[in-house]
XYZ file of N, CA, C and O in Angstrom:
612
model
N 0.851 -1.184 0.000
C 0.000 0.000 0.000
C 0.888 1.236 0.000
O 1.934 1.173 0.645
N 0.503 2.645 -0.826
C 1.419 3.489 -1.096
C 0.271 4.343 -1.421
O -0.645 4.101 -2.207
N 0.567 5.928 -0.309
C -0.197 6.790 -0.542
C 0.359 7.380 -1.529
O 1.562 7.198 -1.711
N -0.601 8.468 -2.645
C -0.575 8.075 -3.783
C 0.255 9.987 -3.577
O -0.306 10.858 -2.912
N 1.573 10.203 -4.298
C 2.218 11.746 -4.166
C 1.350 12.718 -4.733
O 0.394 12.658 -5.505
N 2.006 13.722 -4.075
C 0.864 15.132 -3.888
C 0.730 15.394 -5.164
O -0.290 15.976 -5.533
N 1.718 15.025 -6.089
C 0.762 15.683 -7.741
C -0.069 14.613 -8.123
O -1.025 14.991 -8.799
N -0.028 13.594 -7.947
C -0.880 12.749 -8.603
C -2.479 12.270 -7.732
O -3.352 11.486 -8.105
N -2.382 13.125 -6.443
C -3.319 13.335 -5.512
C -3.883 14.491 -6.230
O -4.950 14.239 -6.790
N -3.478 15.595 -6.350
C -4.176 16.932 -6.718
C -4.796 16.451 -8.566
O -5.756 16.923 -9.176
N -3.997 15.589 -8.928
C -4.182 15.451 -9.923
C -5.826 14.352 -10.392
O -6.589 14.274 -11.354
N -5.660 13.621 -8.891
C -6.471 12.555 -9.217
C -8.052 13.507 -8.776
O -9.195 13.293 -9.179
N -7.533 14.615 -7.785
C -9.367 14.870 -7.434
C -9.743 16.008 -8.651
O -10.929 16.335 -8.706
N -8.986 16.507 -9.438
C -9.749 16.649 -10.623
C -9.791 16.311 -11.668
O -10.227 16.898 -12.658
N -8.972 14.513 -11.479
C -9.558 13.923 -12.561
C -11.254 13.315 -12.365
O -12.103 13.034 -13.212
N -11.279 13.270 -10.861
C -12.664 12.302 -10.879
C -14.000 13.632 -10.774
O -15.230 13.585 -10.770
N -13.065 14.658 -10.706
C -14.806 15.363 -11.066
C -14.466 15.730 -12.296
O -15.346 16.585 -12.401
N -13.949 15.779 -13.239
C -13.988 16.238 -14.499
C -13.316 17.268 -15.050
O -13.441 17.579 -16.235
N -12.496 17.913 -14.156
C -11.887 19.053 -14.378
C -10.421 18.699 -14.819
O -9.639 19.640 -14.955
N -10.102 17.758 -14.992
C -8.697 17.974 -15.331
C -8.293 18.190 -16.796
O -8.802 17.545 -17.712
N -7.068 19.414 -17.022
C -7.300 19.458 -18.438
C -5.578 19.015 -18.760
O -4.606 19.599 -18.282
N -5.550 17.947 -19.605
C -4.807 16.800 -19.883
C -4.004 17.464 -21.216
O -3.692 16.673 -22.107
N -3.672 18.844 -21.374
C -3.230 19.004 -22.808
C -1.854 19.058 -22.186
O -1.622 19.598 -21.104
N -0.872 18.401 -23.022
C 0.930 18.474 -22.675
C 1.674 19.962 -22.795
O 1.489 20.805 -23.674
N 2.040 19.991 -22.328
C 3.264 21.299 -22.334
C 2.432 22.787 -22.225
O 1.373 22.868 -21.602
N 2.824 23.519 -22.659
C 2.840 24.825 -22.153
C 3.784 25.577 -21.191
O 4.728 24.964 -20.693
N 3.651 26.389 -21.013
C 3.564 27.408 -19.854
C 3.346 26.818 -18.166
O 2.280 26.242 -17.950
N 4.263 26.948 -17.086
C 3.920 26.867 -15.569
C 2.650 27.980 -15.629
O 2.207 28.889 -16.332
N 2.319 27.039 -14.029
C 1.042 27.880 -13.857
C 1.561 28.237 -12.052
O 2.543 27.662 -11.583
N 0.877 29.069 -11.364
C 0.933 29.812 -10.388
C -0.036 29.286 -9.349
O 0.079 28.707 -8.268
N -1.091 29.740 -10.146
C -2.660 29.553 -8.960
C -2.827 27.897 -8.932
O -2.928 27.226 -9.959
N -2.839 27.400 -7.699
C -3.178 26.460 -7.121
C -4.569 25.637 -7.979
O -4.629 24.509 -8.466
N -5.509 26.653 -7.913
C -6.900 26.358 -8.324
C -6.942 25.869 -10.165
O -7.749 25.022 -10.548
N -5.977 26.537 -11.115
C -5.447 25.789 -12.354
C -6.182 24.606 -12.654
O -5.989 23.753 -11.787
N -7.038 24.199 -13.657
C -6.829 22.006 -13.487
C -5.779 22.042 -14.419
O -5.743 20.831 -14.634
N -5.085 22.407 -14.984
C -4.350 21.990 -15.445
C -2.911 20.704 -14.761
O -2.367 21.144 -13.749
N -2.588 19.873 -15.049
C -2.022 18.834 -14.252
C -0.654 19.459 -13.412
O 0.091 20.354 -13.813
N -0.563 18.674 -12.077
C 0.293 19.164 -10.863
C 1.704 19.782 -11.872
O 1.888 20.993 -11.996
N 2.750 18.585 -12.633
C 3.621 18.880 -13.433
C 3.896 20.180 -13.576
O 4.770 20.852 -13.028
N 2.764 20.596 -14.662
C 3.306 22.278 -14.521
C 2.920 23.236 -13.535
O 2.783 24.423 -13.831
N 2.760 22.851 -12.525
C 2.617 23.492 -11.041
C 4.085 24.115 -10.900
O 5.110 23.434 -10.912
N 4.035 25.636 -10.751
C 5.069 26.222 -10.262
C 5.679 26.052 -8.855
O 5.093 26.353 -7.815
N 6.673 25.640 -8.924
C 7.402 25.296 -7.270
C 7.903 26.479 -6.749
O 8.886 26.799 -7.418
N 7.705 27.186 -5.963
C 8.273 28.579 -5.483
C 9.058 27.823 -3.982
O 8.529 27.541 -2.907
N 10.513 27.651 -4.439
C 11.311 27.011 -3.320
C 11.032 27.648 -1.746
O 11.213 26.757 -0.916
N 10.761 28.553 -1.311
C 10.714 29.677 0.026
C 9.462 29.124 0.192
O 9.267 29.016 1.402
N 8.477 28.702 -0.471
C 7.233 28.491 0.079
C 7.306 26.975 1.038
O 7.884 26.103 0.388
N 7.023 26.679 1.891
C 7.081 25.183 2.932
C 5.861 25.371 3.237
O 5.704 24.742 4.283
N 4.911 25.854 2.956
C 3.272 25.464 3.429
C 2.238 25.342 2.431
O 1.184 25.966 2.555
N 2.439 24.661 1.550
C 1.781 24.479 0.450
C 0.882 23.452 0.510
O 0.777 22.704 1.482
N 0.180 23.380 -0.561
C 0.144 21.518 -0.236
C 0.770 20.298 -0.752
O 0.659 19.184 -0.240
N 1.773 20.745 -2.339
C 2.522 19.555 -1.980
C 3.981 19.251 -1.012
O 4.685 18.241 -0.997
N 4.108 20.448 -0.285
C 5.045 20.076 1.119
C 3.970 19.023 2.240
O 4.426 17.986 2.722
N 2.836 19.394 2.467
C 1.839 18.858 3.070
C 1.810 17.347 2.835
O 1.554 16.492 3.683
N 2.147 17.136 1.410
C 1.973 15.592 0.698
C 2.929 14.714 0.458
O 2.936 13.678 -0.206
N 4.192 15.566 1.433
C 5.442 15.013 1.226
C 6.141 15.270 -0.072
O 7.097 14.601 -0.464
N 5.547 16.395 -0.792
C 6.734 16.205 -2.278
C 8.085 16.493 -2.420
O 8.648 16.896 -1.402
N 8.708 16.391 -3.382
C 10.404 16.133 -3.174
C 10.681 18.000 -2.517
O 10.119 18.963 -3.037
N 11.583 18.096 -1.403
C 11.866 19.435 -1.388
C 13.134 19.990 -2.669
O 14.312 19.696 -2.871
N 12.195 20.866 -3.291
C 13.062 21.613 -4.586
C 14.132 22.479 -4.029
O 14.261 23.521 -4.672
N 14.856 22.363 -3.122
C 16.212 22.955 -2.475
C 16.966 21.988 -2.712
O 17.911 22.402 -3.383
N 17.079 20.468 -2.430
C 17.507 19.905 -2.276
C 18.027 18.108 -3.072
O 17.451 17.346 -2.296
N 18.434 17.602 -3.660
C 18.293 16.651 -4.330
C 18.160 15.505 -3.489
O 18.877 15.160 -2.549
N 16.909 14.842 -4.065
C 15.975 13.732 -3.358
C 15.997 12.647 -3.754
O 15.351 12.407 -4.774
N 16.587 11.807 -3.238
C 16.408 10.280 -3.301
C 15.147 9.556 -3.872
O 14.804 8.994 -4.912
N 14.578 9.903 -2.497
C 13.295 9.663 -2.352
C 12.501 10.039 -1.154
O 13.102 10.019 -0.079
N 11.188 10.394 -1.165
C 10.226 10.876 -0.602
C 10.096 10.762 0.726
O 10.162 9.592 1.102
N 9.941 11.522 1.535
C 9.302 11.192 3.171
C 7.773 10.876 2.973
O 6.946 11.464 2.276
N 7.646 9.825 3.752
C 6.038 9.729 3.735
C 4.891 9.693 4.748
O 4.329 8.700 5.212
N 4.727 10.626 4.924
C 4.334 11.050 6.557
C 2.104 10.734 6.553
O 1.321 10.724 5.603
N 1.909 10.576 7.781
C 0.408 10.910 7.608
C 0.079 11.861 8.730
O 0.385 11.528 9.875
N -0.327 12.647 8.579
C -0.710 13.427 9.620
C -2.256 14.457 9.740
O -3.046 14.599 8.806
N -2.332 14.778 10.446
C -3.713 15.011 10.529
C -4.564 16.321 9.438
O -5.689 16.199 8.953
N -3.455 17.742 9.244
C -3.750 18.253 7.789
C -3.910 17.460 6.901
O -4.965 17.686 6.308
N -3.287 16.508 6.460
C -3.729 15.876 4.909
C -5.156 15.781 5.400
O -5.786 16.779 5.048
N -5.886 14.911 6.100
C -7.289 14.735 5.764
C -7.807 15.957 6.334
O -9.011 15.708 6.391
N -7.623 17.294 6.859
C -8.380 18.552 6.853
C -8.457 19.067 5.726
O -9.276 19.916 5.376
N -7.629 18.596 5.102
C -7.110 19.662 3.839
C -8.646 19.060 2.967
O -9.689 19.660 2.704
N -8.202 17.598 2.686
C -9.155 17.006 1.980
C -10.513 16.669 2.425
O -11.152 15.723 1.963
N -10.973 17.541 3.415
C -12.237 17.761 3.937
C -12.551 19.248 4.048
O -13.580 19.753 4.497
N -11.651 19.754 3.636
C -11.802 21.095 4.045
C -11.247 22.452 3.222
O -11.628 23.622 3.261
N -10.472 21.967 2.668
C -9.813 22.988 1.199
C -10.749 23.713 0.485
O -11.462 23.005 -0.226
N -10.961 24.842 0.448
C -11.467 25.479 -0.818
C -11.463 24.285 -2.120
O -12.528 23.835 -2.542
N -10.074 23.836 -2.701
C -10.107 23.541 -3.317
C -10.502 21.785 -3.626
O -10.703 21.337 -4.754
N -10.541 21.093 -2.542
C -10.887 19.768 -2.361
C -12.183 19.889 -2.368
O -12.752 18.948 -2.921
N -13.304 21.260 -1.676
C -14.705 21.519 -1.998
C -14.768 21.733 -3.433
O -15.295 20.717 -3.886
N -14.568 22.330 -4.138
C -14.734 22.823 -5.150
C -14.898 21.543 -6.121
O -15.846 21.379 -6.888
N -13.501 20.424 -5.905
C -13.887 19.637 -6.844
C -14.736 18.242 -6.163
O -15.470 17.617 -6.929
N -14.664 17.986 -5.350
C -15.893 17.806 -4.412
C -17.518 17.985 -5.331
O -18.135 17.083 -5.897
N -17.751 18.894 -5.265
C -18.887 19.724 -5.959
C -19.169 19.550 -7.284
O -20.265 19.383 -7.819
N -17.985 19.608 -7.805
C -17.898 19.544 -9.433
C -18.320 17.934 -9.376
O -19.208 17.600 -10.161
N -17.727 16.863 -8.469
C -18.094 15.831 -9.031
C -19.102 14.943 -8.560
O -19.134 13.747 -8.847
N -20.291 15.791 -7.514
C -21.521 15.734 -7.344
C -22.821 16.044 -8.153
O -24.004 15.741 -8.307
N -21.443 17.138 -8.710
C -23.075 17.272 -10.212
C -22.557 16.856 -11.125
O -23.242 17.176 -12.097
N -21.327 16.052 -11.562
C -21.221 15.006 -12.026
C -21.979 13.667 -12.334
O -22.137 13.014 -13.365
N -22.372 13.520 -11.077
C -22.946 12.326 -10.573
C -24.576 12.584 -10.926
O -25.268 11.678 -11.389
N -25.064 13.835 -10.670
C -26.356 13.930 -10.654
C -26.527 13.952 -11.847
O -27.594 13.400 -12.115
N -25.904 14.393 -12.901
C -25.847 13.879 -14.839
C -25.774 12.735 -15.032
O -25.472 12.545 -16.211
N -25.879 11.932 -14.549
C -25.598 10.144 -14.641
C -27.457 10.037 -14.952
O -28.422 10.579 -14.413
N -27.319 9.134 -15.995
C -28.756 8.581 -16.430
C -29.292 7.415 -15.200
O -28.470 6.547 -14.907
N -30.738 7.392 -14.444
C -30.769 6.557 -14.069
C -31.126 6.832 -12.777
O -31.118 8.029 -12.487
N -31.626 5.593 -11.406
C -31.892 5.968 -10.589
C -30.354 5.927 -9.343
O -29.181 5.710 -9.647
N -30.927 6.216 -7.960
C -29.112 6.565 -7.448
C -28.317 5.446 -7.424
O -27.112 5.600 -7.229
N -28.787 4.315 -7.592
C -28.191 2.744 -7.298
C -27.112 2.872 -8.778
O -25.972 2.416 -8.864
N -27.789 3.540 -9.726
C -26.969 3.481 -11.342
C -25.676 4.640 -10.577
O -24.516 4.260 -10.735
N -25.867 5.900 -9.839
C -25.103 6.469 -10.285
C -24.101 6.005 -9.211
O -22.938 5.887 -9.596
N -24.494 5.599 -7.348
C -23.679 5.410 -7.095
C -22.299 4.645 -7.712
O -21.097 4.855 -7.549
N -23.054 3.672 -8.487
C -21.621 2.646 -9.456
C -20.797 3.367 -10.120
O -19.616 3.109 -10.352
N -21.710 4.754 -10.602
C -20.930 5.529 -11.248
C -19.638 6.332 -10.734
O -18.567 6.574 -11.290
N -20.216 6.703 -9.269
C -18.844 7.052 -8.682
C -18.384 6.194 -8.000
O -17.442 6.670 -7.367
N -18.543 5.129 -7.770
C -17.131 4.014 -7.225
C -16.204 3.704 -8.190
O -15.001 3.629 -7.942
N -16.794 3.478 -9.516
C -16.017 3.485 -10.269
C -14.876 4.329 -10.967
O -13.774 4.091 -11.460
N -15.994 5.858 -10.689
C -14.693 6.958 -10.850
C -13.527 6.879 -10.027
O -12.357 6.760 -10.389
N -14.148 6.987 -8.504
C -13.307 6.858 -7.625
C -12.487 5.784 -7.431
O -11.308 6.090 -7.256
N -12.714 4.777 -7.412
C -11.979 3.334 -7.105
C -12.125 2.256 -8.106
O -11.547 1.222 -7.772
N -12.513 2.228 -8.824
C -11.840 2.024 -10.392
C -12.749 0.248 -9.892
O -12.186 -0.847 -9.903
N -13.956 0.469 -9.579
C -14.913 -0.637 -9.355
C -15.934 -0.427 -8.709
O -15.875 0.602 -8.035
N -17.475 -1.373 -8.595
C -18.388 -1.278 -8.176
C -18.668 -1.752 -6.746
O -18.362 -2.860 -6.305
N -19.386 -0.618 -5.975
C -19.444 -0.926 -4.717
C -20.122 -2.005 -4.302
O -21.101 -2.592 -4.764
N -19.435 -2.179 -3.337
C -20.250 -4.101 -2.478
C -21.389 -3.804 -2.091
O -21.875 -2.690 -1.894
N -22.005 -5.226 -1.930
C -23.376 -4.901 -1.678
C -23.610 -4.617 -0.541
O -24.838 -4.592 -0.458
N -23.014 -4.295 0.763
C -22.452 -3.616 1.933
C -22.654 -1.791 1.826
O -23.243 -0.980 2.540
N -21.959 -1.689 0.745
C -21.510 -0.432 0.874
C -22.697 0.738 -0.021
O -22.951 1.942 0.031
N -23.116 -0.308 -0.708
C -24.276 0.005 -1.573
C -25.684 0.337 -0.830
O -26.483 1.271 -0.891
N -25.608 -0.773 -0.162
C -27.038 -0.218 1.022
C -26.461 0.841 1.719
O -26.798 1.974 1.377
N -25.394 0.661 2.928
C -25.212 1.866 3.804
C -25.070 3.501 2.882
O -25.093 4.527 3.561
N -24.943 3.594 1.487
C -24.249 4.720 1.078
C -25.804 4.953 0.206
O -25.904 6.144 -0.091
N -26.956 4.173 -0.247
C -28.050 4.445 -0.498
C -29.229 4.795 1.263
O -29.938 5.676 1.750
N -29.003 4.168 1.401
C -29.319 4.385 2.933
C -29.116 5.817 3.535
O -29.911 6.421 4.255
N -27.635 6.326 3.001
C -27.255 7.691 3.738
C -27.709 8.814 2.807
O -27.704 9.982 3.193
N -28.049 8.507 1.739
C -28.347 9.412 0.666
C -29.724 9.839 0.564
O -30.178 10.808 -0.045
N -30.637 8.495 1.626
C -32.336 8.690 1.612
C -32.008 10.004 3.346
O -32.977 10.372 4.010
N -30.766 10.383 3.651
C -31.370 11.821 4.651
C -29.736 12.010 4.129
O -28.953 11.839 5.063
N -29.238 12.251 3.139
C -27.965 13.203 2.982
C -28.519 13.911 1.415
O -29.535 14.251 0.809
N -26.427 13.804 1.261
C -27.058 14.426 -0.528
C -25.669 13.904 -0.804
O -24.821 13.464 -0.028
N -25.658 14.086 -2.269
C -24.431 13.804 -2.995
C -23.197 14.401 -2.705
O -22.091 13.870 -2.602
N -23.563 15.693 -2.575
C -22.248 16.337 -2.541
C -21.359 16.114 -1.197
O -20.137 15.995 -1.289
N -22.026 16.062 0.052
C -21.494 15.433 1.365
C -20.870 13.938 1.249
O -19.901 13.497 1.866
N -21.781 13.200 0.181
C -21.218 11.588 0.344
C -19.389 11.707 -0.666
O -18.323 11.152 -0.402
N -19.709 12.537 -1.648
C -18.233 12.775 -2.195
C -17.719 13.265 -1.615
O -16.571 12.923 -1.901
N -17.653 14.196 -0.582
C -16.852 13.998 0.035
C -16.185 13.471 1.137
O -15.156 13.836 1.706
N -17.087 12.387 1.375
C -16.616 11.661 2.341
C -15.974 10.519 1.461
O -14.878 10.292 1.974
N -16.086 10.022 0.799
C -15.612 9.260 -0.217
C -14.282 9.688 -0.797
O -13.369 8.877 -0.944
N -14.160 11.142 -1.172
C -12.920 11.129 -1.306
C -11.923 11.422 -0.456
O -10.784 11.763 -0.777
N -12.377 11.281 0.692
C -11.044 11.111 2.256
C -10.673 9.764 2.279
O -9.594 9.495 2.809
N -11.376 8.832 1.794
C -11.157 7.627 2.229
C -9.769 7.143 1.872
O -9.258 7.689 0.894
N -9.049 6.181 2.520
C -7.935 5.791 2.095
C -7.562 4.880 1.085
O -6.418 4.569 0.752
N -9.283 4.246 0.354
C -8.764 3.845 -1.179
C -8.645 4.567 -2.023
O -8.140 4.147 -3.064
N -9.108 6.114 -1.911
C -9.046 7.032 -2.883
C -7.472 7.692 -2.795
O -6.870 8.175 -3.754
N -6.992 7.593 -1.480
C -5.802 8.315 -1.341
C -4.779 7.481 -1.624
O -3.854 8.028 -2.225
N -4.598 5.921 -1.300
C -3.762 5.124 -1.170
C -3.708 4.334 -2.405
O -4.812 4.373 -2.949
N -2.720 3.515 -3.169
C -2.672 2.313 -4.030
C -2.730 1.330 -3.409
O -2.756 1.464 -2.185
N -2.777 -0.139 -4.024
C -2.700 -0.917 -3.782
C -1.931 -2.065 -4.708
O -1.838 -3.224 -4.304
């Protein structure tokens, strides 16, 4: 199991709501909020509170072996709580609510975005179950804290 590095984390929550824009090269980008992919994410070395310092990414002062891999309790605030973890959060709740069908069709739809398969029949009742007094946009994001969304396998 291997939590998954901070660009390919930032990268993965706007691939699953739809925002990620996948064109090669260009220009660095600045603003955080960008979809354009982590890669051309500008590294401003003086900065240490970012979020991929947060995610353990290589420190750009220094030449890196390899990665520290820490868990600590910001990563999952961040990803419960970010402007920007809401945002795509959101985006991929009305994602979901564009899905043809009743919620049993769409939940599959986002397990599959998210975890690259269809939920058990466990997880299917409790997460239809929570949806007859929640809403979509709360269940994504509880879904995307989880540690199959964050972690490989």
């Amino acid at each position: 199991i291997k939590r998954l590095e901070a660009e390919a984390l930032r990268d993965s929550l706007l691939a699953v709501s739809g925002k990620l824009d996948r064109t090669p090269g260009g220009l660095s980008f600045a603003d955080f909020n960008t979809p354009r992919r982590t890669v051309y994410h500008r590294v401003i070395r003086s900065d240490k509170s970012n979020f991929q310092s947060l995610f353990d990414a290589a420190d750009p002062e220094t030449p890196t072996e390899k990665r520290t891999v820490s868990t600590v309790a910001p990563q999952a605030l961040f990803l419960m709580n970010h402007p920007f973890a809401l945002a795509n959060a959101t985006a991929l709740a009305e994602r979901i609510k564009q899905v043809q069908g009743n919620d049993q069709a769409k939940l599959k739809t986002l397990y599959e975005l998210l975890f690259g398969r269809v939920p058990s029949t466990e997880e299917e009742t409790l997460n239809l179950s929570y949806l007859s007094k929640g809403n979509w946009l709360d269940l994504c994001r509880v879904l995307m804290c989880t540690n199959e969304f964050v972690y490989l396998r």
